[in-house]
């Protein structure tokens, strides 16, 4: 029997408890032993919980109990979760997490500590909720040079975009539902302003390049400036609008960004809706591979955590270098203003004024003045937008 602890009994932590309890039969059968929750760490009281005796408020009780070899961290954030993760690793316990902020900010240090202690630090649930993406990237696709990653990696914003533009809900209503459904972060600014996706694309890029990187160097914007007019234009182009985290990797030239994008209907990301996420990875040998599934929520995220817990038991808690990035080199991002993109623009100018500045463009039928540019650098695009005297909307287009 492996005895484990859960740190944080919120949406995800309670999901881990539920799966370990409800699916005990299949878990035991697959790993050859019982996985038993011995402690749950939370500062709140859970007096009506059927196993209320499991709850503790002091992390040292877990750290000092040598019977506990495995800990699921579902606290979120990079303050207490950071301190307690270090405490558990230093105490020789393997840790499994869904905490993308912690992995993207402190992964390098936590991997080193786990390696020194000879224990695991696993984070499949940190990107894409229940979708397998970390393991495919570091194992199945490991033989490839990853050339690009494009992902819808935030369930909350994809849910909001779907509810607002397909079902005419208000932003506030859709966000409130996403919070009730347990999709959103404690502070949903991280979702709607693109920070959450920035952390996730940072983790995938670091694993793909096998280099550490600074996630805060990734330019990011959220969905709050997307309007019904933009979505209507996209629809008349046979496209949809999604919040995308992407990384284009060409040897040492790495560009990453988080931004809303117009996705044409021949791209498999086009029809990903609601809380679903999808991550499209292109490798030089395999070509395109897309992983799709529920990107947020209690059961989906907990499913990925419990999968990692089982893997740790199977591998007897040993550190696996695959699930880390090298520190020998650090990714230096390509200058974002020199990156080339295609842009959708909505403005209140005449077609002649637009063509005089942008040259050849493709005008969106039916719209007053909306067009798609040819590929150009971000810098050249911004200069043209300035010369045009500003625009109503500008959204990058997936090409
Ligand atoms: N808030 C995140 C999302 C949770 O909506 O995708 C899963 O990481």
mmCIF file with all atom_site columns, C-alpha atoms in Angstrom, residues 59 70 72 86 118 124-125 135 161 169 212 228 237 267-268 275 293 319 354 361 369:
data_model
loop_
_atom_site.group_PDB
_atom_site.id
_atom_site.type_symbol
_atom_site.label_atom_id
_atom_site.label_alt_id
_atom_site.label_comp_id
_atom_site.label_asym_id
_atom_site.label_entity_id
_atom_site.label_seq_id
_atom_site.pdbx_PDB_ins_code
_atom_site.Cartn_x
_atom_site.Cartn_y
_atom_site.Cartn_z
_atom_site.occupancy
_atom_site.B_iso_or_equiv
_atom_site.pdbx_formal_charge
_atom_site.auth_seq_id
_atom_site.auth_comp_id
_atom_site.auth_asym_id
_atom_site.auth_atom_id
_atom_site.pdbx_PDB_model_num
ATOM 1  C CA . UNK A 1 59  ? 2.112   20.623 6.680   1.00 0.00 ? 59  UNK A CA 1
ATOM 2  C CA . UNK A 1 70  ? 3.447   10.629 -2.167  1.00 0.00 ? 70  UNK A CA 1
ATOM 3  C CA . UNK A 1 72  ? -0.742  15.636 -4.534  1.00 0.00 ? 72  UNK A CA 1
ATOM 4  C CA . UNK A 1 86  ? 9.892   22.101 -1.253  1.00 0.00 ? 86  UNK A CA 1
ATOM 5  C CA . UNK A 1 118 ? 15.715  10.860 -5.777  1.00 0.00 ? 118 UNK A CA 1
ATOM 6  C CA . UNK A 1 124 ? 0.723   16.293 -16.323 1.00 0.00 ? 124 UNK A CA 1
ATOM 7  C CA . UNK A 1 125 ? -2.342  18.169 -14.998 1.00 0.00 ? 125 UNK A CA 1
ATOM 8  C CA . UNK A 1 135 ? 3.746   12.741 -21.408 1.00 0.00 ? 135 UNK A CA 1
ATOM 9  C CA . UNK A 1 161 ? -16.135 32.813 -25.889 1.00 0.00 ? 161 UNK A CA 1
ATOM 10 C CA . UNK A 1 169 ? -24.630 35.307 -22.763 1.00 0.00 ? 169 UNK A CA 1
ATOM 11 C CA . UNK A 1 212 ? 14.581  26.743 -19.129 1.00 0.00 ? 212 UNK A CA 1
ATOM 12 C CA . UNK A 1 228 ? -19.425 40.631 -31.277 1.00 0.00 ? 228 UNK A CA 1
ATOM 13 C CA . UNK A 1 237 ? -14.797 34.424 -43.184 1.00 0.00 ? 237 UNK A CA 1
ATOM 14 C CA . UNK A 1 267 ? -7.544  24.151 -38.852 1.00 0.00 ? 267 UNK A CA 1
ATOM 15 C CA . UNK A 1 268 ? -8.463  21.427 -36.334 1.00 0.00 ? 268 UNK A CA 1
ATOM 16 C CA . UNK A 1 275 ? -14.413 23.978 -21.659 1.00 0.00 ? 275 UNK A CA 1
ATOM 17 C CA . UNK A 1 293 ? -10.285 17.002 -24.206 1.00 0.00 ? 293 UNK A CA 1
ATOM 18 C CA . UNK A 1 319 ? 13.100  10.990 -10.471 1.00 0.00 ? 319 UNK A CA 1
ATOM 19 C CA . UNK A 1 354 ? -6.435  50.849 -46.375 1.00 0.00 ? 354 UNK A CA 1
ATOM 20 C CA . UNK A 1 361 ? -5.291  42.956 -48.496 1.00 0.00 ? 361 UNK A CA 1
ATOM 21 C CA . UNK A 1 369 ? -14.314 47.846 -43.412 1.00 0.00 ? 369 UNK A CA 1
#
